[in-house]
Amino acid sequence: MTKSNTQRPALAHLNWLEAESIHIMREVAAEFERPALLFSGGKDSICMLRLAEKAFHPGKIPFPLMHVDTGHNFPEVIDFRDRRAEQLKAELIVRTVDDAIERGLIVEREGQYMSRNRMQIPTLLDGINEFRFNAVFGGARRDEEKARAKERLYSFRDKFGQWDPKNQRPELWNLYNGRHHPGEHIRVFPISNWTEMDVWQYIEREQLEIPEIYYAHEREVVIRDDQLIPLSHLLEAEPGEEVLTKRVRFRTVGDMTCTACVESDADTAVKIIEETSVARVTERGTRVDDKASEAAMEERKREGYF
Amino acid sequence: MDLLRFSTAGSVDDGKSTLIGRLLFDSKGIFEDQLEAVTRASKDSSQKVDLALLTDGLKAEREQGITIDVAYRYFATPKRKFIVADTPGHEQYTRNMATGASTADATIILVDARNGVIQQSRRHSYIAHLLAIPHLIVAVNKMDLKDYDQQVFESIEKDFREFAAQLGITKDITIIPISALKGDNVVNRSEAMSWYKGPTLIDYLETVDTSDDENLDDFRYPVQMVLRPNLDFRAFAGQIASGVVRKGDAIKALPSGKTSRIKNIHTMDGDLDEAYAPMSVALQLEDEIDISRGDMIVPVDNEPMVSNQVEATLVWMHETPMETGRPYFIKHTSHTVRAHVDEILYRTDINSLEQLSVSQLGLNDIGRVRIGTAQPLFFDPYTRNRHTGSFIVIDPKTNATVAAGMIANEQTQLSDAGLWTSGQVDRAAREAMHHHKAAVVLLNGENKEEVAQALEENLFRKGVHAYRLDGDKLSLGLNTDLESSTEATNKDGREAMRRTTELLKILLDTGALVITTLEIGSESEYVRGLLAGEELLEVSSDEERAVEHVLTLLAEQGIYADPSLRS
């Protein structure tokens, strides 16, 4: 670069990340006819929603929110989801796995971890087809898991919603190629470059409200595979398992049957940031579904998972 | 705390993945469950943890034991946050290296201490140089296998600096002896190499000064979209590509050329007096001027180049080779345009750096080309501005991203409108056949229609290839789907203007002398840009003996010498 006469401080990392995410959201809003934003009420999608507010301010968010409800979500999170959409006067589309089962779109899988994670895939794809969404924002981050590390910001999906890791479009500078044929769509991950720490710092900085189960609270749990598994109407203690009451918080809030919690006293974002800076386990490590096989996430993503 | 993006490039066995694993591991960025998964996946479980498995993400790669796609990694130290683009280094993956390099502030090139500076190191350096990465780090790895020998390191350092000078790399180069496997000089200072006094790798990454890397001199603002939530608010949303903008600044909108001032810099967190790259903001202007996506806001006294001919270096990224004359899309800033590659000037052999004359560019080829675009681009040379100097090429059939482009410093302008110059019979040949030049005579005035008809007839009788372009023919034909307005202030009006101008250019390419009474908006910067270099004669039909007047002007301009004027 040429030697500059003008100098300004480099943007602080959160500002840099925010500017990048806003740029991506505006690109999508400008280039796609029917985008939608996947909003689960989880912390990543809460950040994404704030970024969308900022990108189009003072206008409304120019696309609907969509949630694929597994029916196994934490009730606190579902309440929060509805409240937040209401506050923003945003259109919220909910498609449920239960409904998809009833319609025969999917068959429920049996097993100890009767996770409905994989069952979200056909439900999600069905929703995308129904509304003919051609761009779908997801809150996935590259630091979450190895298969995600190679994901593009604009992730091309074929007519069957599939991801082909060997045939991804090269992505250079901040020039995103959103061109697609009818029936195909693009998954867009505007917070790809954020880490778990960045998300917490942003929640703190923006004073974002999040579902209370992210903060330390008392809960009945059992210990399975060295993890604290929360008990609920969907998951009871096995014979011989000791039911413990622990002060815990959740680092992710997926399917109640496959999301473990961690022991914690952190009841504010600041305390969580402190805890996260010394945490030695990644957040997806609390997701039992990712551990099923070494390539579990990659396989789900190929099928159309986000 | 700020953020540094860097990429890494190395050959298959240079230990690149091990190095990144080491950086993550020693900077405590590796969490226990990732480590556990790696231990589970390590083929030989008796060995120590294989750090490389931390970064080789996908199943296919684990099977082949190589990294095949760009993977992004994240770690932080108390001083900085880092985004690492881990790019594979084999010959066939020039594409991936360029991808990782495109967003990097710095790059680490790995050199195996046992092999020294080899062909691949040269190739990696060349790509880093091509992509204009501001800071170059050469990590001489596997020093443990050369007994941490100072002379080995110094001889490699000398080789590399010589090669870099040959390439013309003048920027910051730092060369560090390391052992990624043993951890020497990566995060912890090497005891075995006490002779080395320079920074460790992490020291360098934490402290490298990037304040000069962002171009803050040339304000460039590609408009992404117009925010118009209600009648009282209108702003242009975008991310500042380069430069600084302040409230009150005098600006110009491209391509319209309309000027105004910055009324406000809007963000949801409050209005700003000043903003700079790479902030995402929304600009409000003092005047209601027509600006839409793809336009660019720039300072009145510092404009980019505007042209529909661009000379650039392409990195071809697709199995299907590039062909001249084939239609492509170019996405440049927020602007997507149709384009053709008119000419391949040469291909650079990435190993010998020789310039070869070729007829096509294949996967991973790097070539200098001349491109014609259907609408003008507003750009700066890539080495001056990585954001307004870069573009991607998209195949309109498959929608694949087929190339990355970097706009050259020198732009040799062709003599005539270069867009459609390919083909044996060019305009000059046609002009020679007609014995006059191609030009547009633009008539305005009360009785312009009658004068136009008379002029056409007069010239036609003398064997001039004259053609009267009639407004009705256009509005009933070519422009029938557009609202009948020639105002540049609405979308249809501008599109009509564009089509008409393009048609004019085609007629000019046939060598015709075009007579028209259309209001083509010749006062607009946009139309002027499209017709730059063309003979454009604006004449009032209210002149006495208007036809003769035009003939005189044509002769004066050297367009057509009417024999009747000689007497």
PDB file of N, CA and C in Angstrom, chain A residues 1-4 6-9 12-13 16 19 23 26-27 30-31 54 57-58 142 146 149-150 152 166 168-169 171-173 176-177 179-181 192-193 198 279-280 282 285 298-299, chain B residues 1 5 31-33 53 58-61 69 71-74 81 99 102 212-213 217 224 233 238-239 246 266 268-269 274 276 278 280-281 293 329 331 382 384 386 390 397 399 401:
ATOM      1  N   MET A   1       0.852  -1.209   0.000  1.00  0.00           N
ATOM      2  CA  MET A   1       0.000   0.000   0.000  1.00  0.00           C
ATOM      3  C   MET A   1       0.884   1.254   0.000  1.00  0.00           C
ATOM      4  N   THR A   2       0.336   2.292  -0.511  1.00  0.00           N
ATOM      5  CA  THR A   2       1.073   3.557  -0.513  1.00  0.00           C
ATOM      6  C   THR A   2       1.113   4.120   0.891  1.00  0.00           C
ATOM      7  N   LYS A   3       2.168   4.801   1.185  1.00  0.00           N
ATOM      8  CA  LYS A   3       2.302   5.437   2.490  1.00  0.00           C
ATOM      9  C   LYS A   3       1.215   6.499   2.616  1.00  0.00           C
ATOM     10  N   SER A   4       0.500   6.425   3.702  1.00  0.00           N
ATOM     11  CA  SER A   4      -0.654   7.312   3.839  1.00  0.00           C
ATOM     12  C   SER A   4      -0.329   8.514   4.710  1.00  0.00           C
ATOM     13  N   THR A   6      -2.896  10.063   6.104  1.00  0.00           N
ATOM     14  CA  THR A   6      -3.990  10.051   7.048  1.00  0.00           C
ATOM     15  C   THR A   6      -3.857   8.829   7.927  1.00  0.00           C
ATOM     16  N   GLN A   7      -4.063   8.974   9.220  1.00  0.00           N
ATOM     17  CA  GLN A   7      -4.067   7.797  10.080  1.00  0.00           C
ATOM     18  C   GLN A   7      -5.256   7.845  11.009  1.00  0.00           C
ATOM     19  N   ARG A   8      -5.819   6.694  11.234  1.00  0.00           N
ATOM     20  CA  ARG A   8      -6.901   6.544  12.186  1.00  0.00           C
ATOM     21  C   ARG A   8      -6.620   5.256  12.933  1.00  0.00           C
ATOM     22  N   PRO A   9      -7.078   5.148  14.169  1.00  0.00           N
ATOM     23  CA  PRO A   9      -6.854   3.877  14.871  1.00  0.00           C
ATOM     24  C   PRO A   9      -7.584   2.742  14.163  1.00  0.00           C
ATOM     25  N   ALA A  12     -11.624  -1.426  16.616  1.00  0.00           N
ATOM     26  CA  ALA A  12     -11.600  -2.451  17.650  1.00  0.00           C
ATOM     27  C   ALA A  12     -12.274  -3.697  17.085  1.00  0.00           C
ATOM     28  N   HIS A  13     -11.868  -4.866  17.559  1.00  0.00           N
ATOM     29  CA  HIS A  13     -12.286  -6.090  16.868  1.00  0.00           C
ATOM     30  C   HIS A  13     -13.794  -6.244  16.768  1.00  0.00           C
ATOM     31  N   TRP A  16     -15.021  -4.040  14.014  1.00  0.00           N
ATOM     32  CA  TRP A  16     -14.621  -4.602  12.723  1.00  0.00           C
ATOM     33  C   TRP A  16     -15.578  -5.720  12.332  1.00  0.00           C
ATOM     34  N   ALA A  19     -19.020  -4.370  11.433  1.00  0.00           N
ATOM     35  CA  ALA A  19     -19.056  -3.732  10.108  1.00  0.00           C
ATOM     36  C   ALA A  19     -19.099  -4.778   9.001  1.00  0.00           C
ATOM     37  N   HIS A  23     -22.300  -5.389   6.434  1.00  0.00           N
ATOM     38  CA  HIS A  23     -22.070  -5.365   4.986  1.00  0.00           C
ATOM     39  C   HIS A  23     -22.692  -6.594   4.336  1.00  0.00           C
ATOM     40  N   ARG A  26     -26.546  -6.436   4.242  1.00  0.00           N
ATOM     41  CA  ARG A  26     -27.045  -5.493   3.235  1.00  0.00           C
ATOM     42  C   ARG A  26     -26.869  -6.052   1.825  1.00  0.00           C
ATOM     43  N   GLU A  27     -25.762  -6.739   1.580  1.00  0.00           N
ATOM     44  CA  GLU A  27     -25.569  -7.357   0.276  1.00  0.00           C
ATOM     45  C   GLU A  27     -26.721  -8.305  -0.026  1.00  0.00           C
ATOM     46  N   ALA A  30     -30.010  -6.589  -0.666  1.00  0.00           N
ATOM     47  CA  ALA A  30     -30.042  -5.895  -1.951  1.00  0.00           C
ATOM     48  C   ALA A  30     -30.092  -6.859  -3.132  1.00  0.00           C
ATOM     49  N   GLU A  31     -29.502  -8.032  -2.996  1.00  0.00           N
ATOM     50  CA  GLU A  31     -29.347  -8.912  -4.158  1.00  0.00           C
ATOM     51  C   GLU A  31     -30.352 -10.059  -4.227  1.00  0.00           C
ATOM     52  N   LYS A  54     -29.284  -3.038  13.004  1.00  0.00           N
ATOM     53  CA  LYS A  54     -28.336  -1.963  12.708  1.00  0.00           C
ATOM     54  C   LYS A  54     -28.167  -1.753  11.209  1.00  0.00           C
ATOM     55  N   HIS A  57     -31.377   0.167   9.928  1.00  0.00           N
ATOM     56  CA  HIS A  57     -31.896   1.259  10.738  1.00  0.00           C
ATOM     57  C   HIS A  57     -31.926   2.562   9.956  1.00  0.00           C
ATOM     58  N   PRO A  58     -32.898   3.417  10.050  1.00  0.00           N
ATOM     59  CA  PRO A  58     -34.072   3.316  10.927  1.00  0.00           C
ATOM     60  C   PRO A  58     -35.217   2.511  10.341  1.00  0.00           C
ATOM     61  N   ARG A 142     -17.523 -20.133  12.434  1.00  0.00           N
ATOM     62  CA  ARG A 142     -16.492 -21.071  12.011  1.00  0.00           C
ATOM     63  C   ARG A 142     -15.709 -21.644  13.179  1.00  0.00           C
ATOM     64  N   LYS A 146     -14.990 -28.212  13.542  1.00  0.00           N
ATOM     65  CA  LYS A 146     -14.023 -28.330  12.442  1.00  0.00           C
ATOM     66  C   LYS A 146     -14.642 -28.232  11.044  1.00  0.00           C
ATOM     67  N   ALA A 149     -15.204 -24.770   9.865  1.00  0.00           N
ATOM     68  CA  ALA A 149     -14.044 -23.904   9.635  1.00  0.00           C
ATOM     69  C   ALA A 149     -13.823 -23.643   8.155  1.00  0.00           C
ATOM     70  N   LYS A 150     -14.358 -24.530   7.298  1.00  0.00           N
ATOM     71  CA  LYS A 150     -14.139 -24.359   5.856  1.00  0.00           C
ATOM     72  C   LYS A 150     -15.387 -23.840   5.164  1.00  0.00           C
ATOM     73  N   ARG A 152     -18.114 -21.294   3.756  1.00  0.00           N
ATOM     74  CA  ARG A 152     -18.059 -19.945   3.210  1.00  0.00           C
ATOM     75  C   ARG A 152     -19.049 -19.041   3.942  1.00  0.00           C
ATOM     76  N   LYS A 166     -16.520 -30.209  -1.329  1.00  0.00           N
ATOM     77  CA  LYS A 166     -15.437 -30.282  -2.323  1.00  0.00           C
ATOM     78  C   LYS A 166     -15.649 -29.333  -3.479  1.00  0.00           C
ATOM     79  N   GLN A 168     -16.967 -25.911  -3.370  1.00  0.00           N
ATOM     80  CA  GLN A 168     -17.442 -24.618  -2.878  1.00  0.00           C
ATOM     81  C   GLN A 168     -16.903 -23.506  -3.763  1.00  0.00           C
ATOM     82  N   ARG A 169     -17.672 -22.436  -3.855  1.00  0.00           N
ATOM     83  CA  ARG A 169     -17.209 -21.290  -4.632  1.00  0.00           C
ATOM     84  C   ARG A 169     -16.090 -20.589  -3.871  1.00  0.00           C
ATOM     85  N   GLU A 171     -14.134 -17.675  -2.293  1.00  0.00           N
ATOM     86  CA  GLU A 171     -14.677 -16.422  -1.762  1.00  0.00           C
ATOM     87  C   GLU A 171     -13.534 -15.463  -1.496  1.00  0.00           C
ATOM     88  N   LEU A 172     -13.464 -14.405  -2.300  1.00  0.00           N
ATOM     89  CA  LEU A 172     -12.337 -13.482  -2.183  1.00  0.00           C
ATOM     90  C   LEU A 172     -12.796 -12.096  -1.762  1.00  0.00           C
ATOM     91  N   TRP A 173     -11.896 -11.399  -1.070  1.00  0.00           N
ATOM     92  CA  TRP A 173     -12.143 -10.053  -0.573  1.00  0.00           C
ATOM     93  C   TRP A 173     -13.521 -10.046   0.124  1.00  0.00           C
ATOM     94  N   TYR A 176     -19.102 -11.252  -2.634  1.00  0.00           N
ATOM     95  CA  TYR A 176     -19.827 -12.508  -2.486  1.00  0.00           C
ATOM     96  C   TYR A 176     -20.657 -12.790  -3.729  1.00  0.00           C
ATOM     97  N   ASN A 177     -20.578 -14.031  -4.178  1.00  0.00           N
ATOM     98  CA  ASN A 177     -21.317 -14.444  -5.362  1.00  0.00           C
ATOM     99  C   ASN A 177     -22.604 -15.134  -4.917  1.00  0.00           C
ATOM    100  N   ARG A 179     -25.247 -15.618  -6.937  1.00  0.00           N
ATOM    101  CA  ARG A 179     -26.055 -16.032  -8.083  1.00  0.00           C
ATOM    102  C   ARG A 179     -26.431 -17.508  -7.952  1.00  0.00           C
ATOM    103  N   HIS A 180     -27.658 -17.801  -8.307  1.00  0.00           N
ATOM    104  CA  HIS A 180     -28.128 -19.184  -8.186  1.00  0.00           C
ATOM    105  C   HIS A 180     -29.280 -19.385  -9.157  1.00  0.00           C
ATOM    106  N   HIS A 181     -29.574 -20.632  -9.454  1.00  0.00           N
ATOM    107  CA  HIS A 181     -30.700 -20.947 -10.322  1.00  0.00           C
ATOM    108  C   HIS A 181     -31.940 -21.147  -9.463  1.00  0.00           C
ATOM    109  N   SER A 192     -19.845 -15.625  10.722  1.00  0.00           N
ATOM    110  CA  SER A 192     -18.833 -16.681  10.570  1.00  0.00           C
ATOM    111  C   SER A 192     -17.546 -16.399  11.325  1.00  0.00           C
ATOM    112  N   ASN A 193     -17.099 -15.149  11.252  1.00  0.00           N
ATOM    113  CA  ASN A 193     -15.784 -14.818  11.814  1.00  0.00           C
ATOM    114  C   ASN A 193     -15.823 -14.479  13.297  1.00  0.00           C
ATOM    115  N   ASP A 198     -16.429 -13.401  21.261  1.00  0.00           N
ATOM    116  CA  ASP A 198     -16.939 -12.187  20.606  1.00  0.00           C
ATOM    117  C   ASP A 198     -18.442 -12.053  20.843  1.00  0.00           C
ATOM    118  N   ALA A 279     -12.211 -20.901  29.831  1.00  0.00           N
ATOM    119  CA  ALA A 279     -12.868 -22.181  29.540  1.00  0.00           C
ATOM    120  C   ALA A 279     -11.953 -23.076  28.721  1.00  0.00           C
ATOM    121  N   ARG A 280     -11.981 -24.323  28.999  1.00  0.00           N
ATOM    122  CA  ARG A 280     -11.118 -25.246  28.282  1.00  0.00           C
ATOM    123  C   ARG A 280     -11.909 -26.226  27.429  1.00  0.00           C
ATOM    124  N   THR A 282     -14.802 -26.386  24.213  1.00  0.00           N
ATOM    125  CA  THR A 282     -15.578 -25.569  23.281  1.00  0.00           C
ATOM    126  C   THR A 282     -17.055 -25.781  23.543  1.00  0.00           C
ATOM    127  N   GLY A 285     -18.798 -28.847  22.420  1.00  0.00           N
ATOM    128  CA  GLY A 285     -18.468 -30.003  23.237  1.00  0.00           C
ATOM    129  C   GLY A 285     -19.583 -30.355  24.199  1.00  0.00           C
ATOM    130  N   GLU A 298     -20.068 -32.676   9.793  1.00  0.00           N
ATOM    131  CA  GLU A 298     -19.878 -32.596   8.350  1.00  0.00           C
ATOM    132  C   GLU A 298     -20.988 -33.360   7.628  1.00  0.00           C
ATOM    133  N   GLU A 299     -21.335 -34.540   8.142  1.00  0.00           N
ATOM    134  CA  GLU A 299     -22.385 -35.332   7.505  1.00  0.00           C
ATOM    135  C   GLU A 299     -23.723 -34.605   7.555  1.00  0.00           C
TER     136      GLU A 299
ATOM    137  N   MET B   1      -8.823  -3.662  21.724  1.00  0.00           N
ATOM    138  CA  MET B   1      -8.042  -4.714  21.068  1.00  0.00           C
ATOM    139  C   MET B   1      -8.410  -4.770  19.585  1.00  0.00           C
ATOM    140  N   ARG B   5      -5.701 -10.297  10.458  1.00  0.00           N
ATOM    141  CA  ARG B   5      -5.993 -11.476   9.634  1.00  0.00           C
ATOM    142  C   ARG B   5      -4.713 -11.884   8.939  1.00  0.00           C
ATOM    143  N   PHE B  31      -9.107 -25.974  22.871  1.00  0.00           N
ATOM    144  CA  PHE B  31      -9.922 -26.397  23.989  1.00  0.00           C
ATOM    145  C   PHE B  31      -9.839 -27.906  24.130  1.00  0.00           C
ATOM    146  N   GLU B  32     -10.119 -28.341  25.323  1.00  0.00           N
ATOM    147  CA  GLU B  32      -9.863 -29.749  25.626  1.00  0.00           C
ATOM    148  C   GLU B  32     -10.641 -30.732  24.769  1.00  0.00           C
ATOM    149  N   ASP B  33     -11.893 -30.402  24.419  1.00  0.00           N
ATOM    150  CA  ASP B  33     -12.633 -31.410  23.655  1.00  0.00           C
ATOM    151  C   ASP B  33     -12.153 -31.519  22.218  1.00  0.00           C
ATOM    152  N   LEU B  53      -3.878 -32.417  12.975  1.00  0.00           N
ATOM    153  CA  LEU B  53      -5.272 -32.862  12.903  1.00  0.00           C
ATOM    154  C   LEU B  53      -6.243 -31.823  13.451  1.00  0.00           C
ATOM    155  N   LEU B  58     -12.019 -31.563   7.135  1.00  0.00           N
ATOM    156  CA  LEU B  58     -13.048 -32.361   6.486  1.00  0.00           C
ATOM    157  C   LEU B  58     -12.636 -33.811   6.280  1.00  0.00           C
ATOM    158  N   LYS B  59     -13.666 -34.643   6.229  1.00  0.00           N
ATOM    159  CA  LYS B  59     -13.504 -36.092   6.120  1.00  0.00           C
ATOM    160  C   LYS B  59     -12.581 -36.485   4.964  1.00  0.00           C
ATOM    161  N   ALA B  60     -12.878 -35.890   3.785  1.00  0.00           N
ATOM    162  CA  ALA B  60     -12.098 -36.220   2.597  1.00  0.00           C
ATOM    163  C   ALA B  60     -10.625 -35.917   2.832  1.00  0.00           C
ATOM    164  N   GLU B  61     -10.364 -34.855   3.569  1.00  0.00           N
ATOM    165  CA  GLU B  61      -8.979 -34.484   3.817  1.00  0.00           C
ATOM    166  C   GLU B  61      -8.312 -35.449   4.768  1.00  0.00           C
ATOM    167  N   ASP B  69      -8.863 -27.356   1.361  1.00  0.00           N
ATOM    168  CA  ASP B  69      -9.610 -26.120   1.179  1.00  0.00           C
ATOM    169  C   ASP B  69      -9.195 -25.129   2.270  1.00  0.00           C
ATOM    170  N   ALA B  71      -9.264 -23.151   5.379  1.00  0.00           N
ATOM    171  CA  ALA B  71      -9.954 -23.284   6.660  1.00  0.00           C
ATOM    172  C   ALA B  71      -9.617 -22.067   7.500  1.00  0.00           C
ATOM    173  N   TYR B  72     -10.599 -21.587   8.236  1.00  0.00           N
ATOM    174  CA  TYR B  72     -10.362 -20.402   9.044  1.00  0.00           C
ATOM    175  C   TYR B  72     -10.282 -20.785  10.512  1.00  0.00           C
ATOM    176  N   ARG B  73      -9.300 -20.242  11.197  1.00  0.00           N
ATOM    177  CA  ARG B  73      -9.039 -20.529  12.614  1.00  0.00           C
ATOM    178  C   ARG B  73      -9.023 -19.222  13.387  1.00  0.00           C
ATOM    179  N   TYR B  74      -9.323 -19.335  14.656  1.00  0.00           N
ATOM    180  CA  TYR B  74      -9.441 -18.133  15.481  1.00  0.00           C
ATOM    181  C   TYR B  74      -8.695 -18.331  16.773  1.00  0.00           C
ATOM    182  N   LYS B  81      -6.606 -10.099  18.503  1.00  0.00           N
ATOM    183  CA  LYS B  81      -7.363 -11.265  18.057  1.00  0.00           C
ATOM    184  C   LYS B  81      -6.866 -11.623  16.661  1.00  0.00           C
ATOM    185  N   THR B  99      -7.339 -17.092  -2.458  1.00  0.00           N
ATOM    186  CA  THR B  99      -8.534 -16.831  -1.657  1.00  0.00           C
ATOM    187  C   THR B  99      -8.152 -16.416  -0.237  1.00  0.00           C
ATOM    188  N   SER B 102      -6.500 -12.983  -0.065  1.00  0.00           N
ATOM    189  CA  SER B 102      -7.254 -11.793  -0.462  1.00  0.00           C
ATOM    190  C   SER B 102      -7.699 -10.956   0.730  1.00  0.00           C
ATOM    191  N   ASP B 212      -0.902   1.595   8.450  1.00  0.00           N
ATOM    192  CA  ASP B 212      -0.745   2.115   7.093  1.00  0.00           C
ATOM    193  C   ASP B 212      -1.370   1.218   6.037  1.00  0.00           C
ATOM    194  N   ASP B 213      -1.925   0.088   6.459  1.00  0.00           N
ATOM    195  CA  ASP B 213      -2.396  -0.894   5.478  1.00  0.00           C
ATOM    196  C   ASP B 213      -3.727  -0.498   4.845  1.00  0.00           C
ATOM    197  N   ASP B 217      -6.641   7.517   2.286  1.00  0.00           N
ATOM    198  CA  ASP B 217      -6.469   8.740   1.489  1.00  0.00           C
ATOM    199  C   ASP B 217      -7.604   8.968   0.492  1.00  0.00           C
ATOM    200  N   GLN B 224     -24.527   0.140  -1.372  1.00  0.00           N
ATOM    201  CA  GLN B 224     -25.108  -1.207  -1.362  1.00  0.00           C
ATOM    202  C   GLN B 224     -26.612  -1.161  -1.563  1.00  0.00           C
ATOM    203  N   PHE B 233     -36.823  10.256   5.452  1.00  0.00           N
ATOM    204  CA  PHE B 233     -35.470   9.727   5.639  1.00  0.00           C
ATOM    205  C   PHE B 233     -35.021   8.995   4.384  1.00  0.00           C
ATOM    206  N   GLY B 238     -23.802   1.536   3.043  1.00  0.00           N
ATOM    207  CA  GLY B 238     -22.601   0.938   2.471  1.00  0.00           C
ATOM    208  C   GLY B 238     -21.514   0.780   3.514  1.00  0.00           C
ATOM    209  N   GLN B 239     -20.465   0.071   3.094  1.00  0.00           N
ATOM    210  CA  GLN B 239     -19.284  -0.045   3.946  1.00  0.00           C
ATOM    211  C   GLN B 239     -18.186   0.757   3.269  1.00  0.00           C
ATOM    212  N   ARG B 246     -16.342  13.046   6.149  1.00  0.00           N
ATOM    213  CA  ARG B 246     -16.805  13.911   7.227  1.00  0.00           C
ATOM    214  C   ARG B 246     -18.090  14.603   6.818  1.00  0.00           C
ATOM    215  N   HIS B 266     -25.192   8.438   9.310  1.00  0.00           N
ATOM    216  CA  HIS B 266     -26.148   7.806  10.217  1.00  0.00           C
ATOM    217  C   HIS B 266     -25.712   6.393  10.616  1.00  0.00           C
ATOM    218  N   MET B 268     -27.190   3.296  13.756  1.00  0.00           N
ATOM    219  CA  MET B 268     -28.196   3.077  14.800  1.00  0.00           C
ATOM    220  C   MET B 268     -27.675   3.534  16.160  1.00  0.00           C
ATOM    221  N   ASP B 269     -26.364   3.554  16.309  1.00  0.00           N
ATOM    222  CA  ASP B 269     -25.783   3.971  17.582  1.00  0.00           C
ATOM    223  C   ASP B 269     -25.583   5.475  17.669  1.00  0.00           C
ATOM    224  N   GLU B 274     -17.608  11.886  11.602  1.00  0.00           N
ATOM    225  CA  GLU B 274     -16.584  11.366  10.706  1.00  0.00           C
ATOM    226  C   GLU B 274     -16.650   9.847  10.722  1.00  0.00           C
ATOM    227  N   TYR B 276     -14.621   6.227   8.771  1.00  0.00           N
ATOM    228  CA  TYR B 276     -13.531   5.800   7.890  1.00  0.00           C
ATOM    229  C   TYR B 276     -13.578   4.305   7.663  1.00  0.00           C
ATOM    230  N   PRO B 278     -12.898   0.434   7.708  1.00  0.00           N
ATOM    231  CA  PRO B 278     -13.970  -0.226   6.963  1.00  0.00           C
ATOM    232  C   PRO B 278     -15.337  -0.166   7.664  1.00  0.00           C
ATOM    233  N   SER B 280     -19.245   0.342   8.450  1.00  0.00           N
ATOM    234  CA  SER B 280     -20.524   0.266   7.737  1.00  0.00           C
ATOM    235  C   SER B 280     -21.417   1.369   8.281  1.00  0.00           C
ATOM    236  N   VAL B 281     -21.851   2.269   7.409  1.00  0.00           N
ATOM    237  CA  VAL B 281     -22.660   3.414   7.843  1.00  0.00           C
ATOM    238  C   VAL B 281     -23.798   3.634   6.847  1.00  0.00           C
ATOM    239  N   ARG B 293     -27.992   1.217  -5.993  1.00  0.00           N
ATOM    240  CA  ARG B 293     -26.979   0.192  -5.766  1.00  0.00           C
ATOM    241  C   ARG B 293     -26.035   0.114  -6.958  1.00  0.00           C
ATOM    242  N   PHE B 329     -19.930 -12.301 -16.039  1.00  0.00           N
ATOM    243  CA  PHE B 329     -20.286 -11.198 -15.152  1.00  0.00           C
ATOM    244  C   PHE B 329     -19.048 -10.814 -14.354  1.00  0.00           C
ATOM    245  N   LYS B 331     -18.217  -8.931 -10.764  1.00  0.00           N
ATOM    246  CA  LYS B 331     -18.706  -8.251  -9.575  1.00  0.00           C
ATOM    247  C   LYS B 331     -17.553  -7.440  -9.016  1.00  0.00           C
ATOM    248  N   TYR B 382      -5.207  -1.937  -8.074  1.00  0.00           N
ATOM    249  CA  TYR B 382      -5.262  -2.815  -6.904  1.00  0.00           C
ATOM    250  C   TYR B 382      -4.178  -2.493  -5.875  1.00  0.00           C
ATOM    251  N   ARG B 384      -3.041   0.211  -5.081  1.00  0.00           N
ATOM    252  CA  ARG B 384      -3.381   1.410  -4.327  1.00  0.00           C
ATOM    253  C   ARG B 384      -4.603   1.169  -3.444  1.00  0.00           C
ATOM    254  N   ARG B 386      -7.140  -2.100  -2.366  1.00  0.00           N
ATOM    255  CA  ARG B 386      -7.508  -3.512  -2.505  1.00  0.00           C
ATOM    256  C   ARG B 386      -9.014  -3.696  -2.690  1.00  0.00           C
ATOM    257  N   SER B 390     -10.227  -4.636  -6.928  1.00  0.00           N
ATOM    258  CA  SER B 390     -10.420  -6.083  -7.050  1.00  0.00           C
ATOM    259  C   SER B 390     -11.800  -6.402  -7.612  1.00  0.00           C
ATOM    260  N   LYS B 397     -23.606 -18.885 -16.957  1.00  0.00           N
ATOM    261  CA  LYS B 397     -24.343 -20.129 -17.158  1.00  0.00           C
ATOM    262  C   LYS B 397     -24.387 -20.962 -15.883  1.00  0.00           C
ATOM    263  N   ASN B 399     -23.058 -19.981 -12.884  1.00  0.00           N
ATOM    264  CA  ASN B 399     -22.993 -19.124 -11.699  1.00  0.00           C
ATOM    265  C   ASN B 399     -21.747 -19.359 -10.841  1.00  0.00           C
ATOM    266  N   THR B 401     -17.981 -18.961  -9.474  1.00  0.00           N
ATOM    267  CA  THR B 401     -16.957 -17.918  -9.418  1.00  0.00           C
ATOM    268  C   THR B 401     -15.742 -18.483 -10.127  1.00  0.00           C
TER     269      THR B 401
END
